[in-house]
Coordinates of C-alpha atoms and ligand atoms in Angstrom, one line a residue:
M27 CA 0.0 -22.5 79.1
K28 CA -1.9 -20.8 76.3
P29 CA -4.1 -22.0 73.5
Q30 CA -2.1 -24.0 70.9
P31 CA -2.9 -23.4 67.3
K32 CA -2.9 -26.5 65.0
P33 CA 0.6 -26.8 63.5
Y34 CA -0.9 -27.2 60.0
I35 CA -2.6 -23.8 60.5
L36 CA 0.7 -22.2 61.3
G37 CA 2.0 -23.7 58.1
I38 CA -0.3 -21.3 56.2
H39 CA 1.1 -18.1 54.7
A40 CA -1.8 -15.8 54.7
Y41 CA -3.1 -14.8 51.3
V42 CA -1.3 -11.5 50.1
P43 CA -3.8 -9.3 48.3
G44 CA -2.9 -7.0 45.4
K45 CA -1.6 -3.6 46.5
S46 CA -3.6 -0.4 46.2
S47 CA -1.0 2.1 47.4
S48 CA 2.7 2.8 47.0
S49 CA 5.3 2.2 49.7
D50 CA 5.1 5.9 50.6
G51 CA 1.3 5.7 51.0
R52 CA 0.2 7.3 47.7
P53 CA -3.0 5.8 46.2
L54 CA -2.3 3.8 43.0
V55 CA -4.7 2.8 40.3
K56 CA -5.1 -0.9 41.1
L57 CA -4.1 -3.2 38.2
S58 CA -3.1 -5.8 40.8
A59 CA -6.3 -7.8 41.6
N60 CA -7.9 -8.5 38.2
E61 CA -10.9 -6.3 38.9
N62 CA -13.1 -5.1 36.1
P63 CA -11.9 -1.7 34.7
L64 CA -15.5 -1.0 33.5
G65 CA -16.8 -1.2 37.0
T66 CA -20.2 -2.8 37.6
S67 CA -23.3 -3.0 35.5
A68 CA -25.8 -0.2 36.1
A69 CA -28.5 -2.8 36.7
A70 CA -26.4 -4.4 39.5
L71 CA -25.7 -1.0 41.0
A72 CA -29.4 -0.2 41.1
A73 CA -30.0 -3.6 42.8
L74 CA -27.4 -2.7 45.4
E75 CA -29.1 0.6 46.0
E76 CA -32.4 -1.1 46.5
A77 CA -30.9 -3.6 49.0
R78 CA -29.6 -0.8 51.2
G79 CA -33.0 -0.5 53.0
Q80 CA -33.0 -4.2 53.9
A81 CA -30.1 -4.5 56.4
A82 CA -32.1 -5.8 59.4
G83 CA -33.1 -9.1 57.9
Y84 CA -31.1 -12.2 57.2
P85 CA -30.6 -13.2 53.5
D86 CA -32.2 -16.2 51.9
P87 CA -29.9 -19.0 53.2
D88 CA -30.3 -20.9 50.0
A89 CA -30.1 -18.1 47.5
K90 CA -33.0 -19.6 45.7
A91 CA -33.7 -16.8 43.3
L92 CA -30.1 -16.5 42.3
R93 CA -29.6 -20.3 41.9
A94 CA -32.8 -20.5 39.8
A95 CA -31.6 -17.7 37.6
L96 CA -28.1 -19.2 37.2
A97 CA -29.7 -22.6 36.3
K98 CA -31.9 -20.9 33.7
H99 CA -29.1 -18.8 32.3
H100 CA -26.6 -21.6 31.9
G101 CA -29.0 -24.5 31.2
L102 CA -28.1 -26.2 34.5
D103 CA -30.1 -27.9 37.3
A104 CA -30.6 -25.6 40.4
D105 CA -30.3 -28.6 42.7
R106 CA -26.7 -28.9 41.4
I107 CA -25.8 -25.3 42.3
V108 CA -24.5 -23.9 45.6
C109 CA -23.6 -20.3 46.2
G110 CA -20.7 -19.1 48.3
T111 CA -19.0 -16.0 49.9
G112 CA -17.0 -15.6 46.8
S113 CA -15.8 -18.7 45.0
D114 CA -13.0 -18.6 47.6
E115 CA -15.3 -20.0 50.2
L116 CA -16.4 -22.8 47.8
L117 CA -12.8 -23.7 47.0
N118 CA -12.0 -24.0 50.7
L119 CA -15.2 -26.1 51.3
A120 CA -14.4 -28.5 48.5
A121 CA -11.0 -29.2 50.1
Q122 CA -12.5 -29.5 53.6
G123 CA -15.4 -31.7 52.5
F124 CA -13.3 -34.2 50.7
A125 CA -9.8 -34.1 52.2
G126 CA -8.2 -34.1 55.7
A127 CA -5.2 -35.2 57.6
G128 CA -3.1 -37.8 55.7
D129 CA -4.8 -36.9 52.4
E130 CA -3.2 -35.0 49.5
V131 CA -4.6 -32.1 47.5
L132 CA -3.0 -31.6 44.1
F133 CA -2.5 -28.5 42.0
S134 CA -0.2 -27.0 39.5
A135 CA 2.8 -24.8 40.4
R136 CA 2.3 -21.1 39.5
S137 CA -1.5 -21.4 40.0
F138 CA -3.9 -19.8 42.4
A139 CA -2.4 -19.2 45.9
V140 CA -5.7 -20.1 47.6
Y141 CA -5.3 -23.9 46.8
D142 CA -2.4 -24.3 49.1
I143 CA -4.2 -22.5 51.9
A144 CA -7.4 -24.6 51.3
A145 CA -5.4 -27.8 51.6
R146 CA -3.6 -26.8 54.7
R147 CA -6.7 -25.4 56.4
C148 CA -8.2 -28.9 56.6
G149 CA -4.9 -30.5 57.6
A150 CA -4.3 -32.1 54.2
T151 CA -1.0 -32.1 52.4
P152 CA -0.7 -29.7 49.5
V153 CA 1.1 -31.2 46.5
E154 CA 2.4 -28.8 43.9
V155 CA 3.1 -30.2 40.5
A156 CA 5.6 -28.6 38.1
D157 CA 3.9 -26.7 35.3
K158 CA 4.8 -26.6 31.6
D159 CA 5.0 -23.4 29.6
F160 CA 3.2 -21.6 32.5
A161 CA 0.2 -23.9 32.3
A162 CA -0.9 -27.1 34.1
D163 CA 1.0 -30.1 32.8
V164 CA -1.7 -32.9 32.6
D165 CA 0.8 -35.7 32.3
A166 CA 2.8 -34.5 35.3
M167 CA -0.5 -34.0 37.3
L168 CA -1.7 -37.5 36.6
A169 CA 1.7 -38.9 37.4
A170 CA 1.6 -37.2 40.8
V171 CA -1.7 -38.8 41.8
T172 CA -1.3 -41.3 44.6
E173 CA -3.8 -43.4 46.6
R174 CA -3.8 -40.5 49.1
T175 CA -4.9 -37.9 46.5
R176 CA -8.5 -36.7 47.3
V177 CA -8.8 -33.3 45.5
V178 CA -7.3 -31.8 42.4
F179 CA -7.6 -28.1 41.7
L180 CA -7.3 -26.7 38.2
A181 CA -7.7 -23.0 37.5
N182 CA -8.8 -22.5 33.9
P183 CA -7.8 -19.9 32.7
N184 CA -5.0 -20.0 35.2
N185 CA -4.1 -17.2 37.6
P186 CA -1.4 -15.7 37.7
T187 CA -0.2 -16.9 34.3
G188 CA -3.3 -16.4 32.2
T189 CA -2.8 -19.6 30.3
W190 CA -5.6 -21.8 29.3
L191 CA -6.0 -25.6 29.0
P192 CA -8.0 -26.5 26.0
P193 CA -11.1 -28.7 26.4
E194 CA -9.4 -31.9 25.2
E195 CA -6.7 -31.5 27.9
V196 CA -9.3 -30.9 30.6
V197 CA -11.1 -34.0 29.5
R198 CA -7.8 -36.0 29.5
L199 CA -7.1 -34.8 33.0
H200 CA -10.5 -35.9 34.2
K201 CA -10.3 -39.3 32.4
G202 CA -7.0 -40.0 34.0
L203 CA -8.1 -39.4 37.5
P204 CA -9.5 -42.2 39.7
D205 CA -13.3 -41.9 40.2
D206 CA -12.9 -41.1 43.9
V207 CA -10.8 -38.0 43.3
L208 CA -12.7 -34.7 43.1
L209 CA -11.6 -32.5 40.3
V210 CA -12.3 -28.8 41.1
I211 CA -12.3 -26.7 37.9
D212 CA -12.0 -23.0 39.0
E213 CA -13.4 -20.9 36.1
A214 CA -13.1 -17.4 37.7
Y215 CA -12.0 -16.0 34.3
V216 CA -13.8 -18.3 31.8
E217 CA -16.2 -15.5 30.7
Y218 CA -13.2 -13.8 29.1
C219 CA -12.6 -16.8 26.8
D220 CA -14.2 -17.4 23.5
P221 CA -17.9 -18.3 24.3
A222 CA -17.5 -21.5 22.2
F223 CA -15.1 -22.9 24.9
Q224 CA -17.0 -21.8 28.0
R225 CA -19.0 -24.9 28.6
I226 CA -16.3 -27.5 29.1
G227 CA -16.5 -27.5 32.8
F228 CA -20.3 -27.5 32.9
D229 CA -20.4 -30.5 30.4
L230 CA -17.9 -32.4 32.5
A231 CA -19.7 -31.7 35.8
A232 CA -23.1 -32.7 34.3
G233 CA -21.8 -36.1 33.3
A234 CA -19.5 -37.1 36.2
D235 CA -19.8 -37.7 39.9
N236 CA -16.4 -36.2 40.7
V237 CA -16.3 -32.8 39.1
L238 CA -17.1 -29.4 40.7
V239 CA -16.9 -26.2 38.7
T240 CA -16.6 -22.9 40.5
R241 CA -17.5 -19.5 39.0
T242 CA -17.5 -16.0 40.5
F243 CA -19.3 -12.6 40.2
S244 CA -16.0 -10.9 41.2
K245 CA -14.3 -10.7 37.8
I246 CA -16.3 -10.1 34.6
H247 CA -19.4 -9.1 36.5
G248 CA -17.5 -6.4 38.5
L249 CA -18.9 -7.4 41.9
A250 CA -15.7 -8.3 43.8
A251 CA -16.8 -6.2 46.8
E252 CA -20.1 -8.2 47.2
R253 CA -18.3 -11.6 47.6
V254 CA -20.6 -13.8 45.5
G255 CA -19.4 -17.1 43.9
W256 CA -21.1 -20.3 42.9
A257 CA -20.4 -23.9 42.0
T258 CA -22.1 -26.7 40.1
G259 CA -21.5 -30.4 40.4
A260 CA -23.2 -33.7 41.3
P261 CA -26.0 -33.3 43.9
E262 CA -23.9 -35.4 46.4
I263 CA -21.0 -32.9 46.1
V264 CA -23.3 -29.9 46.4
D265 CA -24.9 -31.6 49.5
V266 CA -21.5 -31.8 51.2
L267 CA -20.8 -28.2 50.5
N268 CA -24.2 -27.2 51.8
R269 CA -23.6 -29.0 55.1
I270 CA -20.4 -27.0 55.9
R271 CA -21.0 -23.6 54.3
G272 CA -22.1 -20.6 56.4
P273 CA -25.9 -20.7 56.6
F274 CA -26.3 -17.1 55.4
N275 CA -23.1 -17.0 53.3
V276 CA -24.3 -14.7 50.6
T277 CA -25.6 -11.3 51.7
V278 CA -29.0 -9.8 50.7
S279 CA -27.2 -7.2 48.5
G280 CA -24.9 -9.8 47.0
Q281 CA -27.8 -12.0 46.0
K282 CA -29.7 -9.1 44.5
A283 CA -26.7 -7.6 42.7
A284 CA -25.6 -10.9 41.3
L285 CA -29.1 -11.6 40.0
A286 CA -29.2 -8.2 38.2
A287 CA -25.6 -8.6 36.9
L288 CA -26.6 -12.0 35.4
G289 CA -29.4 -10.3 33.5
D290 CA -27.1 -7.6 32.1
E291 CA -25.6 -9.6 29.2
Q292 CA -24.5 -6.5 27.4
F293 CA -22.2 -5.5 30.3
V294 CA -20.5 -8.9 30.1
I295 CA -20.1 -8.6 26.3
D296 CA -18.8 -5.1 26.6
S297 CA -16.3 -6.2 29.3
R298 CA -15.1 -9.2 27.2
T299 CA -14.8 -7.0 24.1
H300 CA -12.9 -4.3 25.9
N301 CA -10.6 -6.8 27.5
A302 CA -9.8 -8.7 24.2
A303 CA -9.0 -5.5 22.4
E304 CA -6.9 -3.9 25.1
R305 CA -5.1 -7.2 25.9
A306 CA -4.2 -7.6 22.2
R307 CA -2.9 -4.0 22.0
F308 CA -0.9 -4.5 25.2
V309 CA 0.6 -7.8 24.2
E310 CA 1.6 -6.2 20.9
A311 CA 3.4 -3.4 22.7
I312 CA 5.2 -5.9 24.9
S313 CA 6.2 -8.0 21.9
A314 CA 7.7 -4.8 20.3
L315 CA 10.0 -4.7 23.3
G316 CA 11.2 -8.3 22.8
N317 CA 14.7 -7.1 21.9
H318 CA 14.9 -5.8 25.5
G319 CA 14.0 -9.2 26.9
L320 CA 10.3 -8.5 27.5
S321 CA 7.6 -11.0 26.6
A322 CA 4.0 -11.7 27.3
V323 CA 2.8 -15.1 28.4
P324 CA -0.2 -16.0 26.1
S325 CA -3.3 -15.0 28.1
E326 CA -7.0 -15.9 27.9
A327 CA -7.8 -13.9 31.0
N328 CA -8.2 -10.2 32.0
F329 CA -4.5 -9.9 32.9
V330 CA -1.1 -10.5 31.2
L331 CA 2.0 -12.0 32.8
V332 CA 4.9 -9.9 31.4
R333 CA 8.4 -11.5 31.7
F334 CA 11.6 -9.5 32.1
E335 CA 14.6 -11.5 30.9
G336 CA 16.9 -8.7 29.7
D337 CA 18.6 -5.8 31.4
L338 CA 15.3 -4.4 32.6
K339 CA 14.4 -6.4 35.7
A340 CA 10.8 -6.9 37.0
E341 CA 11.6 -5.1 40.3
A342 CA 12.7 -1.9 38.4
A343 CA 9.7 -2.1 36.2
L344 CA 7.4 -2.5 39.2
A345 CA 9.0 0.6 40.9
A346 CA 8.7 2.7 37.7
I347 CA 5.1 1.6 37.1
A348 CA 4.3 2.5 40.8
E349 CA 5.9 5.9 40.2
A350 CA 3.6 6.4 37.2
G351 CA 0.7 5.7 39.6
Y352 CA -0.2 2.0 39.1
A353 CA -0.1 -1.1 41.3
V354 CA 0.6 -4.3 39.5
R355 CA 1.5 -7.7 40.9
H356 CA 5.0 -9.1 41.5
L357 CA 4.9 -12.7 42.7
P358 CA 8.5 -13.9 43.5
S359 CA 7.1 -16.3 46.1
Q360 CA 5.4 -18.2 43.3
G361 CA 8.5 -18.6 41.3
L362 CA 7.8 -15.6 39.2
G363 CA 10.5 -13.2 40.3
D364 CA 11.2 -12.2 36.7
A365 CA 7.6 -11.3 35.9
L366 CA 4.8 -8.9 36.6
R367 CA 1.1 -9.7 36.4
I368 CA -0.7 -6.7 35.0
T369 CA -4.5 -6.5 35.0
I370 CA -6.0 -5.1 31.7
G371 CA -7.3 -1.7 32.7
K372 CA -8.8 1.2 30.8
S373 CA -7.2 2.2 27.5
A374 CA -5.5 5.3 28.9
D375 CA -4.0 3.3 31.8
M376 CA -2.6 0.7 29.4
D377 CA -1.1 3.5 27.4
R378 CA 0.6 4.9 30.5
I379 CA 2.0 1.4 31.5
T380 CA 3.2 0.8 27.9
A381 CA 4.9 4.3 27.7
T382 CA 6.6 3.7 31.1
L383 CA 8.0 0.3 29.9
R384 CA 9.1 1.8 26.6
E385 CA 10.9 4.6 28.4
L386 CA 12.6 2.2 30.7
C387 CA 13.9 0.3 27.7
G388 CA 15.1 3.6 26.2
E389 CA 12.6 3.5 23.4
T390 CA 11.1 6.9 23.9
A391 CA 8.3 7.7 21.5
Ligands
PLP413 C1 -10.2 -14.0 41.6 C2 -10.1 -15.5 41.6 C3 -11.2 -16.2 42.2 C4 -12.4 -15.5 42.7 O1 -12.4 -15.3 44.0 P1 -13.8 -14.8 44.7 O2 -13.7 -15.3 46.0 O3 -14.9 -15.4 43.9 O4 -13.7 -13.3 44.6 C5 -11.2 -17.6 42.1 N1 -10.1 -18.2 41.5 C6 -9.2 -17.6 40.9 C7 -8.1 -18.4 40.2 C8 -9.1 -16.2 40.9 O5 -8.1 -15.5 40.4

């Protein structure tokens, strides 16, 4: 006899992170995890330096200063905010708090791999709904809701496709859900969108009892190493997450760095501007290879899903890009065998990737 793991836990395929080295062990420039190519704001780095001397003490369990700053910055109520060890923790807690054995957790196909894990971790049944044009299909999602559905996850913008559901579609999804189904809107990449569209989740969460919006400091704020995420929703939802989260779930350095990063608006603007310009340039270069079967899925995020439907296959492109020194993401397990997800990096790196693809297509400059 030995300890028997729960069968639903054995049903989980552990999250596979983006690569940072080639198969022969060479280090690669990582364009596989949607990290910020501009690094981290100088203010946040200074805060990290300051936190180095404070390793012996526990962090503030309620991240009060950070929550107050987030509330002020976004015009929210601090009592409606909970911080997490990355937004990853909060996504898992949302599933655990509201779903369990016999319940269903709904999400779109070709969406964030963590939703399936979050559903299985609490013994619930993950239900994947077919997407449409690489984006969540609101009609199909609503049609898939049953009396067992407890939680619906929506990544907006979506990872790994980069597509974005406009505000009226998010509202339509929410309107069509029963009041007792929790809609979790995962906005890890929303800061890369036009600022005019960034409040849709907040507005919904402010006016409904069944919406939770998650955000992260991992992407545009360049603090993935510190593991800081946060969520806002009705006080009753936040209360549930507070009951089951780790009591000291955000480190001293994470809280301080996030607070400083939030105050460095210029870094966010610079990151968004760099991303928009480089993404447009990259998409144009891919479109110019359209006669070779390459295309870019329209992206509102800091990465582009490039499809390979001609003689050049995604596997061959992946190998050549690795040979050139870059790790990008191939996700055949998510039904994306003919595509690569490429994070928008520095200008010179995007030039190298583009040159590699042009060369593979026989379009030498
Ligand atoms: C990167 C990402 C996150 C952020 O995860 P953290 O745990 O906050 O680092 C959340 N959702 C999606 C869709 C992501 O791609």
